[in-house]
Amino acid sequence: PWARDYWGFIPTAQWFANRGYATLQVNYRASTGYGKTFLHKGDEQWGIGDMQHDLTDAVHWAIGEGIAEKDKVAIYGGSYGGYACLAGVAFTPDLY
């Protein structure tokens, strides 16, 4: 992922929130803007590696905090987030 999420108005997140969904946006390992060390933490970590585990951990956190219900979790994204969606439903189908 050659990008990162910033604080501010994000139309897609607002669209989901407006319809009653909690949204969680994760800056993946390898997101730009956090330095070279963070950038390279994503090397060879796509799919079943730590980058995907970060998403799984984030979902479990949201469920544990009562933000999300374990039977009502979806995954959505574009670019690398689209790949992460495919990996999420392929490798952790019971979560999404």
PDB file of N, CA and C in Angstrom:
ATOM      1  N   PRO A   1       0.841  -1.203   0.000  1.00  0.00           N
ATOM      2  CA  PRO A   1       0.000   0.000   0.000  1.00  0.00           C
ATOM      3  C   PRO A   1       0.865   1.238   0.000  1.00  0.00           C
ATOM      4  N   TRP A   2       0.788   2.004  -1.018  1.00  0.00           N
ATOM      5  CA  TRP A   2       1.598   3.203  -1.137  1.00  0.00           C
ATOM      6  C   TRP A   2       0.726   4.413  -0.810  1.00  0.00           C
ATOM      7  N   ALA A   3       0.183   4.408   0.368  1.00  0.00           N
ATOM      8  CA  ALA A   3      -0.713   5.478   0.814  1.00  0.00           C
ATOM      9  C   ALA A   3      -0.917   5.328   2.317  1.00  0.00           C
ATOM     10  N   ARG A   4      -1.761   6.186   2.882  1.00  0.00           N
ATOM     11  CA  ARG A   4      -2.138   6.070   4.287  1.00  0.00           C
ATOM     12  C   ARG A   4      -3.439   6.807   4.515  1.00  0.00           C
ATOM     13  N   ASP A   5      -4.103   6.485   5.609  1.00  0.00           N
ATOM     14  CA  ASP A   5      -5.314   7.199   5.980  1.00  0.00           C
ATOM     15  C   ASP A   5      -4.933   8.391   6.841  1.00  0.00           C
ATOM     16  N   TYR A   6      -5.658   9.467   6.672  1.00  0.00           N
ATOM     17  CA  TYR A   6      -5.453  10.689   7.452  1.00  0.00           C
ATOM     18  C   TYR A   6      -6.719  10.981   8.234  1.00  0.00           C
ATOM     19  N   TRP A   7      -6.572  11.729   9.327  1.00  0.00           N
ATOM     20  CA  TRP A   7      -7.734  12.184  10.064  1.00  0.00           C
ATOM     21  C   TRP A   7      -8.438  13.229   9.215  1.00  0.00           C
ATOM     22  N   GLY A   8      -9.734  13.171   9.159  1.00  0.00           N
ATOM     23  CA  GLY A   8     -10.498  14.151   8.412  1.00  0.00           C
ATOM     24  C   GLY A   8     -11.732  13.511   7.795  1.00  0.00           C
ATOM     25  N   PHE A   9     -12.419  14.277   6.983  1.00  0.00           N
ATOM     26  CA  PHE A   9     -13.640  13.794   6.336  1.00  0.00           C
ATOM     27  C   PHE A   9     -13.288  12.797   5.244  1.00  0.00           C
ATOM     28  N   ILE A  10     -13.849  11.607   5.354  1.00  0.00           N
ATOM     29  CA  ILE A  10     -13.657  10.572   4.339  1.00  0.00           C
ATOM     30  C   ILE A  10     -15.058  10.164   3.885  1.00  0.00           C
ATOM     31  N   PRO A  11     -15.422  10.513   2.661  1.00  0.00           N
ATOM     32  CA  PRO A  11     -16.806  10.310   2.218  1.00  0.00           C
ATOM     33  C   PRO A  11     -17.328   8.889   2.385  1.00  0.00           C
ATOM     34  N   THR A  12     -16.544   7.885   2.052  1.00  0.00           N
ATOM     35  CA  THR A  12     -17.025   6.510   2.156  1.00  0.00           C
ATOM     36  C   THR A  12     -17.289   6.134   3.606  1.00  0.00           C
ATOM     37  N   ALA A  13     -16.378   6.486   4.503  1.00  0.00           N
ATOM     38  CA  ALA A  13     -16.580   6.192   5.927  1.00  0.00           C
ATOM     39  C   ALA A  13     -17.822   6.914   6.442  1.00  0.00           C
ATOM     40  N   GLN A  14     -18.022   8.141   6.000  1.00  0.00           N
ATOM     41  CA  GLN A  14     -19.196   8.913   6.415  1.00  0.00           C
ATOM     42  C   GLN A  14     -20.475   8.273   5.890  1.00  0.00           C
ATOM     43  N   TRP A  15     -20.431   7.765   4.665  1.00  0.00           N
ATOM     44  CA  TRP A  15     -21.601   7.106   4.074  1.00  0.00           C
ATOM     45  C   TRP A  15     -22.002   5.908   4.920  1.00  0.00           C
ATOM     46  N   PHE A  16     -21.017   5.067   5.292  1.00  0.00           N
ATOM     47  CA  PHE A  16     -21.316   3.909   6.146  1.00  0.00           C
ATOM     48  C   PHE A  16     -21.844   4.366   7.512  1.00  0.00           C
ATOM     49  N   ALA A  17     -21.188   5.333   8.123  1.00  0.00           N
ATOM     50  CA  ALA A  17     -21.599   5.816   9.443  1.00  0.00           C
ATOM     51  C   ALA A  17     -23.013   6.383   9.405  1.00  0.00           C
ATOM     52  N   ASN A  18     -23.344   7.088   8.340  1.00  0.00           N
ATOM     53  CA  ASN A  18     -24.672   7.662   8.175  1.00  0.00           C
ATOM     54  C   ASN A  18     -25.754   6.597   8.129  1.00  0.00           C
ATOM     55  N   ARG A  19     -25.376   5.397   7.758  1.00  0.00           N
ATOM     56  CA  ARG A  19     -26.316   4.285   7.676  1.00  0.00           C
ATOM     57  C   ARG A  19     -26.236   3.357   8.880  1.00  0.00           C
ATOM     58  N   GLY A  20     -25.513   3.811   9.934  1.00  0.00           N
ATOM     59  CA  GLY A  20     -25.495   3.074  11.185  1.00  0.00           C
ATOM     60  C   GLY A  20     -24.355   2.095  11.372  1.00  0.00           C
ATOM     61  N   TYR A  21     -23.399   2.104  10.463  1.00  0.00           N
ATOM     62  CA  TYR A  21     -22.267   1.189  10.574  1.00  0.00           C
ATOM     63  C   TYR A  21     -21.092   1.879  11.255  1.00  0.00           C
ATOM     64  N   ALA A  22     -20.419   1.169  12.152  1.00  0.00           N
ATOM     65  CA  ALA A  22     -19.151   1.662  12.691  1.00  0.00           C
ATOM     66  C   ALA A  22     -18.087   1.363  11.646  1.00  0.00           C
ATOM     67  N   THR A  23     -17.173   2.272  11.453  1.00  0.00           N
ATOM     68  CA  THR A  23     -16.106   2.034  10.487  1.00  0.00           C
ATOM     69  C   THR A  23     -14.760   2.068  11.196  1.00  0.00           C
ATOM     70  N   LEU A  24     -13.894   1.184  10.781  1.00  0.00           N
ATOM     71  CA  LEU A  24     -12.557   1.079  11.345  1.00  0.00           C
ATOM     72  C   LEU A  24     -11.582   1.074  10.179  1.00  0.00           C
ATOM     73  N   GLN A  25     -10.734   2.084  10.114  1.00  0.00           N
ATOM     74  CA  GLN A  25      -9.750   2.178   9.034  1.00  0.00           C
ATOM     75  C   GLN A  25      -8.374   1.957   9.623  1.00  0.00           C
ATOM     76  N   VAL A  26      -7.677   0.973   9.077  1.00  0.00           N
ATOM     77  CA  VAL A  26      -6.378   0.578   9.593  1.00  0.00           C
ATOM     78  C   VAL A  26      -5.283   1.072   8.667  1.00  0.00           C
ATOM     79  N   ASN A  27      -4.285   1.751   9.222  1.00  0.00           N
ATOM     80  CA  ASN A  27      -3.086   2.064   8.456  1.00  0.00           C
ATOM     81  C   ASN A  27      -2.203   0.829   8.504  1.00  0.00           C
ATOM     82  N   TYR A  28      -2.162   0.121   7.395  1.00  0.00           N
ATOM     83  CA  TYR A  28      -1.413  -1.125   7.316  1.00  0.00           C
ATOM     84  C   TYR A  28       0.070  -0.896   7.559  1.00  0.00           C
ATOM     85  N   ARG A  29       0.740  -1.962   8.026  1.00  0.00           N
ATOM     86  CA  ARG A  29       2.202  -1.937   7.996  1.00  0.00           C
ATOM     87  C   ARG A  29       2.552  -1.652   6.551  1.00  0.00           C
ATOM     88  N   ALA A  30       3.510  -0.841   6.335  1.00  0.00           N
ATOM     89  CA  ALA A  30       3.953  -0.425   5.004  1.00  0.00           C
ATOM     90  C   ALA A  30       3.209   0.803   4.496  1.00  0.00           C
ATOM     91  N   SER A  31       2.287   1.354   5.284  1.00  0.00           N
ATOM     92  CA  SER A  31       1.672   2.617   4.880  1.00  0.00           C
ATOM     93  C   SER A  31       2.749   3.696   4.886  1.00  0.00           C
ATOM     94  N   THR A  32       2.661   4.589   3.940  1.00  0.00           N
ATOM     95  CA  THR A  32       3.667   5.641   3.835  1.00  0.00           C
ATOM     96  C   THR A  32       3.460   6.709   4.898  1.00  0.00           C
ATOM     97  N   GLY A  33       4.509   7.463   5.167  1.00  0.00           N
ATOM     98  CA  GLY A  33       4.428   8.595   6.082  1.00  0.00           C
ATOM     99  C   GLY A  33       4.828   8.294   7.511  1.00  0.00           C
ATOM    100  N   TYR A  34       5.233   7.070   7.808  1.00  0.00           N
ATOM    101  CA  TYR A  34       5.623   6.695   9.166  1.00  0.00           C
ATOM    102  C   TYR A  34       7.089   6.297   9.269  1.00  0.00           C
ATOM    103  N   GLY A  35       7.847   6.523   8.219  1.00  0.00           N
ATOM    104  CA  GLY A  35       9.270   6.217   8.232  1.00  0.00           C
ATOM    105  C   GLY A  35       9.582   4.905   7.532  1.00  0.00           C
ATOM    106  N   LYS A  36      10.858   4.753   7.228  1.00  0.00           N
ATOM    107  CA  LYS A  36      11.323   3.599   6.465  1.00  0.00           C
ATOM    108  C   LYS A  36      11.150   2.280   7.215  1.00  0.00           C
ATOM    109  N   THR A  37      11.366   2.288   8.522  1.00  0.00           N
ATOM    110  CA  THR A  37      11.221   1.054   9.306  1.00  0.00           C
ATOM    111  C   THR A  37       9.792   0.541   9.222  1.00  0.00           C
ATOM    112  N   PHE A  38       8.815   1.435   9.410  1.00  0.00           N
ATOM    113  CA  PHE A  38       7.408   1.042   9.330  1.00  0.00           C
ATOM    114  C   PHE A  38       7.057   0.597   7.911  1.00  0.00           C
ATOM    115  N   LEU A  39       7.611   1.296   6.933  1.00  0.00           N
ATOM    116  CA  LEU A  39       7.358   0.963   5.541  1.00  0.00           C
ATOM    117  C   LEU A  39       7.766  -0.475   5.243  1.00  0.00           C
ATOM    118  N   HIS A  40       8.910  -0.893   5.763  1.00  0.00           N
ATOM    119  CA  HIS A  40       9.424  -2.235   5.468  1.00  0.00           C
ATOM    120  C   HIS A  40       8.852  -3.324   6.380  1.00  0.00           C
ATOM    121  N   LYS A  41       8.060  -2.947   7.384  1.00  0.00           N
ATOM    122  CA  LYS A  41       7.411  -3.963   8.217  1.00  0.00           C
ATOM    123  C   LYS A  41       6.369  -4.753   7.424  1.00  0.00           C
ATOM    124  N   GLY A  42       5.982  -4.233   6.266  1.00  0.00           N
ATOM    125  CA  GLY A  42       5.027  -4.940   5.421  1.00  0.00           C
ATOM    126  C   GLY A  42       5.666  -5.841   4.390  1.00  0.00           C
ATOM    127  N   ASP A  43       6.977  -5.842   4.302  1.00  0.00           N
ATOM    128  CA  ASP A  43       7.655  -6.691   3.319  1.00  0.00           C
ATOM    129  C   ASP A  43       7.305  -8.156   3.563  1.00  0.00           C
ATOM    130  N   GLU A  44       6.813  -8.804   2.538  1.00  0.00           N
ATOM    131  CA  GLU A  44       6.456 -10.227   2.577  1.00  0.00           C
ATOM    132  C   GLU A  44       5.415 -10.560   3.649  1.00  0.00           C
ATOM    133  N   GLN A  45       4.581  -9.593   3.998  1.00  0.00           N
ATOM    134  CA  GLN A  45       3.566  -9.800   5.041  1.00  0.00           C
ATOM    135  C   GLN A  45       2.136  -9.712   4.518  1.00  0.00           C
ATOM    136  N   TRP A  46       1.959  -9.729   3.216  1.00  0.00           N
ATOM    137  CA  TRP A  46       0.629  -9.643   2.625  1.00  0.00           C
ATOM    138  C   TRP A  46      -0.107 -10.969   2.782  1.00  0.00           C
ATOM    139  N   GLY A  47      -1.413 -10.928   2.699  1.00  0.00           N
ATOM    140  CA  GLY A  47      -2.207 -12.159   2.678  1.00  0.00           C
ATOM    141  C   GLY A  47      -2.308 -12.842   4.028  1.00  0.00           C
ATOM    142  N   ILE A  48      -1.463 -13.818   4.282  1.00  0.00           N
ATOM    143  CA  ILE A  48      -1.538 -14.556   5.544  1.00  0.00           C
ATOM    144  C   ILE A  48      -0.493 -14.086   6.543  1.00  0.00           C
ATOM    145  N   GLY A  49       0.197 -13.001   6.230  1.00  0.00           N
ATOM    146  CA  GLY A  49       1.220 -12.478   7.131  1.00  0.00           C
ATOM    147  C   GLY A  49       0.675 -11.470   8.128  1.00  0.00           C
ATOM    148  N   ASP A  50       1.587 -10.740   8.736  1.00  0.00           N
ATOM    149  CA  ASP A  50       1.232  -9.811   9.808  1.00  0.00           C
ATOM    150  C   ASP A  50       0.280  -8.704   9.373  1.00  0.00           C
ATOM    151  N   MET A  51       0.331  -8.288   8.109  1.00  0.00           N
ATOM    152  CA  MET A  51      -0.581  -7.232   7.673  1.00  0.00           C
ATOM    153  C   MET A  51      -2.034  -7.691   7.783  1.00  0.00           C
ATOM    154  N   GLN A  52      -2.298  -8.930   7.434  1.00  0.00           N
ATOM    155  CA  GLN A  52      -3.657  -9.450   7.548  1.00  0.00           C
ATOM    156  C   GLN A  52      -4.014  -9.710   9.009  1.00  0.00           C
ATOM    157  N   HIS A  53      -3.058 -10.160   9.778  1.00  0.00           N
ATOM    158  CA  HIS A  53      -3.305 -10.390  11.207  1.00  0.00           C
ATOM    159  C   HIS A  53      -3.649  -9.078  11.921  1.00  0.00           C
ATOM    160  N   ASP A  54      -3.062  -7.966  11.464  1.00  0.00           N
ATOM    161  CA  ASP A  54      -3.398  -6.662  12.046  1.00  0.00           C
ATOM    162  C   ASP A  54      -4.886  -6.363  11.876  1.00  0.00           C
ATOM    163  N   LEU A  55      -5.433  -6.680  10.703  1.00  0.00           N
ATOM    164  CA  LEU A  55      -6.863  -6.456  10.472  1.00  0.00           C
ATOM    165  C   LEU A  55      -7.712  -7.351  11.366  1.00  0.00           C
ATOM    166  N   THR A  56      -7.330  -8.613  11.449  1.00  0.00           N
ATOM    167  CA  THR A  56      -8.057  -9.551  12.305  1.00  0.00           C
ATOM    168  C   THR A  56      -8.028  -9.087  13.758  1.00  0.00           C
ATOM    169  N   ASP A  57      -6.857  -8.663  14.217  1.00  0.00           N
ATOM    170  CA  ASP A  57      -6.732  -8.157  15.589  1.00  0.00           C
ATOM    171  C   ASP A  57      -7.602  -6.924  15.806  1.00  0.00           C
ATOM    172  N   ALA A  58      -7.660  -6.041  14.798  1.00  0.00           N
ATOM    173  CA  ALA A  58      -8.480  -4.832  14.918  1.00  0.00           C
ATOM    174  C   ALA A  58      -9.959  -5.182  15.031  1.00  0.00           C
ATOM    175  N   VAL A  59     -10.407  -6.167  14.272  1.00  0.00           N
ATOM    176  CA  VAL A  59     -11.809  -6.595  14.351  1.00  0.00           C
ATOM    177  C   VAL A  59     -12.103  -7.198  15.724  1.00  0.00           C
ATOM    178  N   HIS A  60     -11.202  -8.043  16.207  1.00  0.00           N
ATOM    179  CA  HIS A  60     -11.402  -8.626  17.543  1.00  0.00           C
ATOM    180  C   HIS A  60     -11.426  -7.540  18.620  1.00  0.00           C
ATOM    181  N   TRP A  61     -10.605  -6.510  18.459  1.00  0.00           N
ATOM    182  CA  TRP A  61     -10.613  -5.381  19.400  1.00  0.00           C
ATOM    183  C   TRP A  61     -11.971  -4.687  19.366  1.00  0.00           C
ATOM    184  N   ALA A  62     -12.479  -4.390  18.163  1.00  0.00           N
ATOM    185  CA  ALA A  62     -13.766  -3.692  18.045  1.00  0.00           C
ATOM    186  C   ALA A  62     -14.900  -4.521  18.645  1.00  0.00           C
ATOM    187  N   ILE A  63     -14.853  -5.824  18.483  1.00  0.00           N
ATOM    188  CA  ILE A  63     -15.863  -6.698  19.078  1.00  0.00           C
ATOM    189  C   ILE A  63     -15.731  -6.679  20.600  1.00  0.00           C
ATOM    190  N   GLY A  64     -14.507  -6.797  21.090  1.00  0.00           N
ATOM    191  CA  GLY A  64     -14.264  -6.791  22.536  1.00  0.00           C
ATOM    192  C   GLY A  64     -14.675  -5.501  23.217  1.00  0.00           C
ATOM    193  N   GLU A  65     -14.553  -4.388  22.499  1.00  0.00           N
ATOM    194  CA  GLU A  65     -14.936  -3.085  23.045  1.00  0.00           C
ATOM    195  C   GLU A  65     -16.437  -2.808  22.915  1.00  0.00           C
ATOM    196  N   GLY A  66     -17.161  -3.701  22.267  1.00  0.00           N
ATOM    197  CA  GLY A  66     -18.598  -3.500  22.077  1.00  0.00           C
ATOM    198  C   GLY A  66     -18.933  -2.567  20.934  1.00  0.00           C
ATOM    199  N   ILE A  67     -17.958  -2.248  20.103  1.00  0.00           N
ATOM    200  CA  ILE A  67     -18.179  -1.364  18.954  1.00  0.00           C
ATOM    201  C   ILE A  67     -18.834  -2.137  17.815  1.00  0.00           C
ATOM    202  N   ALA A  68     -18.467  -3.407  17.682  1.00  0.00           N
ATOM    203  CA  ALA A  68     -19.002  -4.259  16.619  1.00  0.00           C
ATOM    204  C   ALA A  68     -19.602  -5.514  17.235  1.00  0.00           C
ATOM    205  N   GLU A  69     -20.545  -6.093  16.523  1.00  0.00           N
ATOM    206  CA  GLU A  69     -21.139  -7.366  16.931  1.00  0.00           C
ATOM    207  C   GLU A  69     -20.504  -8.469  16.101  1.00  0.00           C
ATOM    208  N   LYS A  70     -20.108  -9.559  16.743  1.00  0.00           N
ATOM    209  CA  LYS A  70     -19.331 -10.591  16.048  1.00  0.00           C
ATOM    210  C   LYS A  70     -20.075 -11.215  14.874  1.00  0.00           C
ATOM    211  N   ASP A  71     -21.382 -11.180  14.872  1.00  0.00           N
ATOM    212  CA  ASP A  71     -22.160 -11.746  13.764  1.00  0.00           C
ATOM    213  C   ASP A  71     -22.481 -10.725  12.679  1.00  0.00           C
ATOM    214  N   LYS A  72     -21.998  -9.495  12.846  1.00  0.00           N
ATOM    215  CA  LYS A  72     -22.327  -8.434  11.888  1.00  0.00           C
ATOM    216  C   LYS A  72     -21.090  -7.630  11.504  1.00  0.00           C
ATOM    217  N   VAL A  73     -20.065  -8.309  11.021  1.00  0.00           N
ATOM    218  CA  VAL A  73     -18.826  -7.645  10.614  1.00  0.00           C
ATOM    219  C   VAL A  73     -18.641  -7.847   9.118  1.00  0.00           C
ATOM    220  N   ALA A  74     -18.315  -6.778   8.426  1.00  0.00           N
ATOM    221  CA  ALA A  74     -18.023  -6.836   6.993  1.00  0.00           C
ATOM    222  C   ALA A  74     -16.629  -6.262   6.761  1.00  0.00           C
ATOM    223  N   ILE A  75     -16.067  -6.558   5.622  1.00  0.00           N
ATOM    224  CA  ILE A  75     -14.764  -6.021   5.250  1.00  0.00           C
ATOM    225  C   ILE A  75     -14.906  -5.398   3.866  1.00  0.00           C
ATOM    226  N   TYR A  76     -14.267  -4.253   3.690  1.00  0.00           N
ATOM    227  CA  TYR A  76     -14.424  -3.484   2.453  1.00  0.00           C
ATOM    228  C   TYR A  76     -13.128  -2.735   2.191  1.00  0.00           C
ATOM    229  N   GLY A  77     -12.763  -2.579   0.943  1.00  0.00           N
ATOM    230  CA  GLY A  77     -11.585  -1.780   0.644  1.00  0.00           C
ATOM    231  C   GLY A  77     -11.286  -1.740  -0.839  1.00  0.00           C
ATOM    232  N   GLY A  78     -10.368  -0.861  -1.178  1.00  0.00           N
ATOM    233  CA  GLY A  78      -9.919  -0.732  -2.550  1.00  0.00           C
ATOM    234  C   GLY A  78      -8.403  -0.743  -2.589  1.00  0.00           C
ATOM    235  N   SER A  79      -7.852  -1.033  -3.733  1.00  0.00           N
ATOM    236  CA  SER A  79      -6.400  -1.136  -3.909  1.00  0.00           C
ATOM    237  C   SER A  79      -5.881  -2.248  -2.993  1.00  0.00           C
ATOM    238  N   TYR A  80      -4.905  -1.975  -2.120  1.00  0.00           N
ATOM    239  CA  TYR A  80      -4.460  -3.040  -1.219  1.00  0.00           C
ATOM    240  C   TYR A  80      -5.608  -3.478  -0.312  1.00  0.00           C
ATOM    241  N   GLY A  81      -6.484  -2.560   0.064  1.00  0.00           N
ATOM    242  CA  GLY A  81      -7.630  -2.920   0.889  1.00  0.00           C
ATOM    243  C   GLY A  81      -8.536  -3.934   0.209  1.00  0.00           C
ATOM    244  N   GLY A  82      -8.626  -3.879  -1.109  1.00  0.00           N
ATOM    245  CA  GLY A  82      -9.384  -4.879  -1.852  1.00  0.00           C
ATOM    246  C   GLY A  82      -8.737  -6.247  -1.759  1.00  0.00           C
ATOM    247  N   TYR A  83      -7.419  -6.252  -1.863  1.00  0.00           N
ATOM    248  CA  TYR A  83      -6.677  -7.506  -1.702  1.00  0.00           C
ATOM    249  C   TYR A  83      -6.869  -8.043  -0.282  1.00  0.00           C
ATOM    250  N   ALA A  84      -6.803  -7.152   0.706  1.00  0.00           N
ATOM    251  CA  ALA A  84      -6.995  -7.559   2.099  1.00  0.00           C
ATOM    252  C   ALA A  84      -8.404  -8.118   2.315  1.00  0.00           C
ATOM    253  N   CYS A  85      -9.397  -7.564   1.612  1.00  0.00           N
ATOM    254  CA  CYS A  85     -10.765  -8.107   1.696  1.00  0.00           C
ATOM    255  C   CYS A  85     -10.800  -9.538   1.192  1.00  0.00           C
ATOM    256  N   LEU A  86     -10.190  -9.764   0.038  1.00  0.00           N
ATOM    257  CA  LEU A  86     -10.165 -11.105  -0.532  1.00  0.00           C
ATOM    258  C   LEU A  86      -9.461 -12.075   0.413  1.00  0.00           C
ATOM    259  N   ALA A  87      -8.307 -11.655   0.954  1.00  0.00           N
ATOM    260  CA  ALA A  87      -7.574 -12.506   1.893  1.00  0.00           C
ATOM    261  C   ALA A  87      -8.399 -12.731   3.164  1.00  0.00           C
ATOM    262  N   GLY A  88      -9.098 -11.698   3.619  1.00  0.00           N
ATOM    263  CA  GLY A  88      -9.903 -11.822   4.830  1.00  0.00           C
ATOM    264  C   GLY A  88     -11.004 -12.860   4.703  1.00  0.00           C
ATOM    265  N   VAL A  89     -11.741 -12.810   3.599  1.00  0.00           N
ATOM    266  CA  VAL A  89     -12.827 -13.778   3.437  1.00  0.00           C
ATOM    267  C   VAL A  89     -12.299 -15.154   3.065  1.00  0.00           C
ATOM    268  N   ALA A  90     -11.103 -15.214   2.485  1.00  0.00           N
ATOM    269  CA  ALA A  90     -10.522 -16.514   2.134  1.00  0.00           C
ATOM    270  C   ALA A  90      -9.922 -17.217   3.348  1.00  0.00           C
ATOM    271  N   PHE A  91      -9.202 -16.466   4.188  1.00  0.00           N
ATOM    272  CA  PHE A  91      -8.463 -17.080   5.291  1.00  0.00           C
ATOM    273  C   PHE A  91      -9.163 -17.009   6.648  1.00  0.00           C
ATOM    274  N   THR A  92     -10.086 -16.050   6.817  1.00  0.00           N
ATOM    275  CA  THR A  92     -10.840 -15.949   8.073  1.00  0.00           C
ATOM    276  C   THR A  92     -12.326 -15.758   7.752  1.00  0.00           C
ATOM    277  N   PRO A  93     -12.933 -16.697   7.025  1.00  0.00           N
ATOM    278  CA  PRO A  93     -14.328 -16.511   6.592  1.00  0.00           C
ATOM    279  C   PRO A  93     -15.332 -16.432   7.735  1.00  0.00           C
ATOM    280  N   ASP A  94     -15.031 -17.007   8.868  1.00  0.00           N
ATOM    281  CA  ASP A  94     -15.968 -16.951   9.993  1.00  0.00           C
ATOM    282  C   ASP A  94     -15.998 -15.581  10.666  1.00  0.00           C
ATOM    283  N   LEU A  95     -15.026 -14.748  10.354  1.00  0.00           N
ATOM    284  CA  LEU A  95     -14.945 -13.418  10.978  1.00  0.00           C
ATOM    285  C   LEU A  95     -15.792 -12.398  10.226  1.00  0.00           C
ATOM    286  N   TYR A  96     -15.912 -12.575   8.904  1.00  0.00           N
ATOM    287  CA  TYR A  96     -16.607 -11.583   8.069  1.00  0.00           C
ATOM    288  C   TYR A  96     -17.880 -12.159   7.475  1.00  0.00           C
TER     289      TYR A  96
END
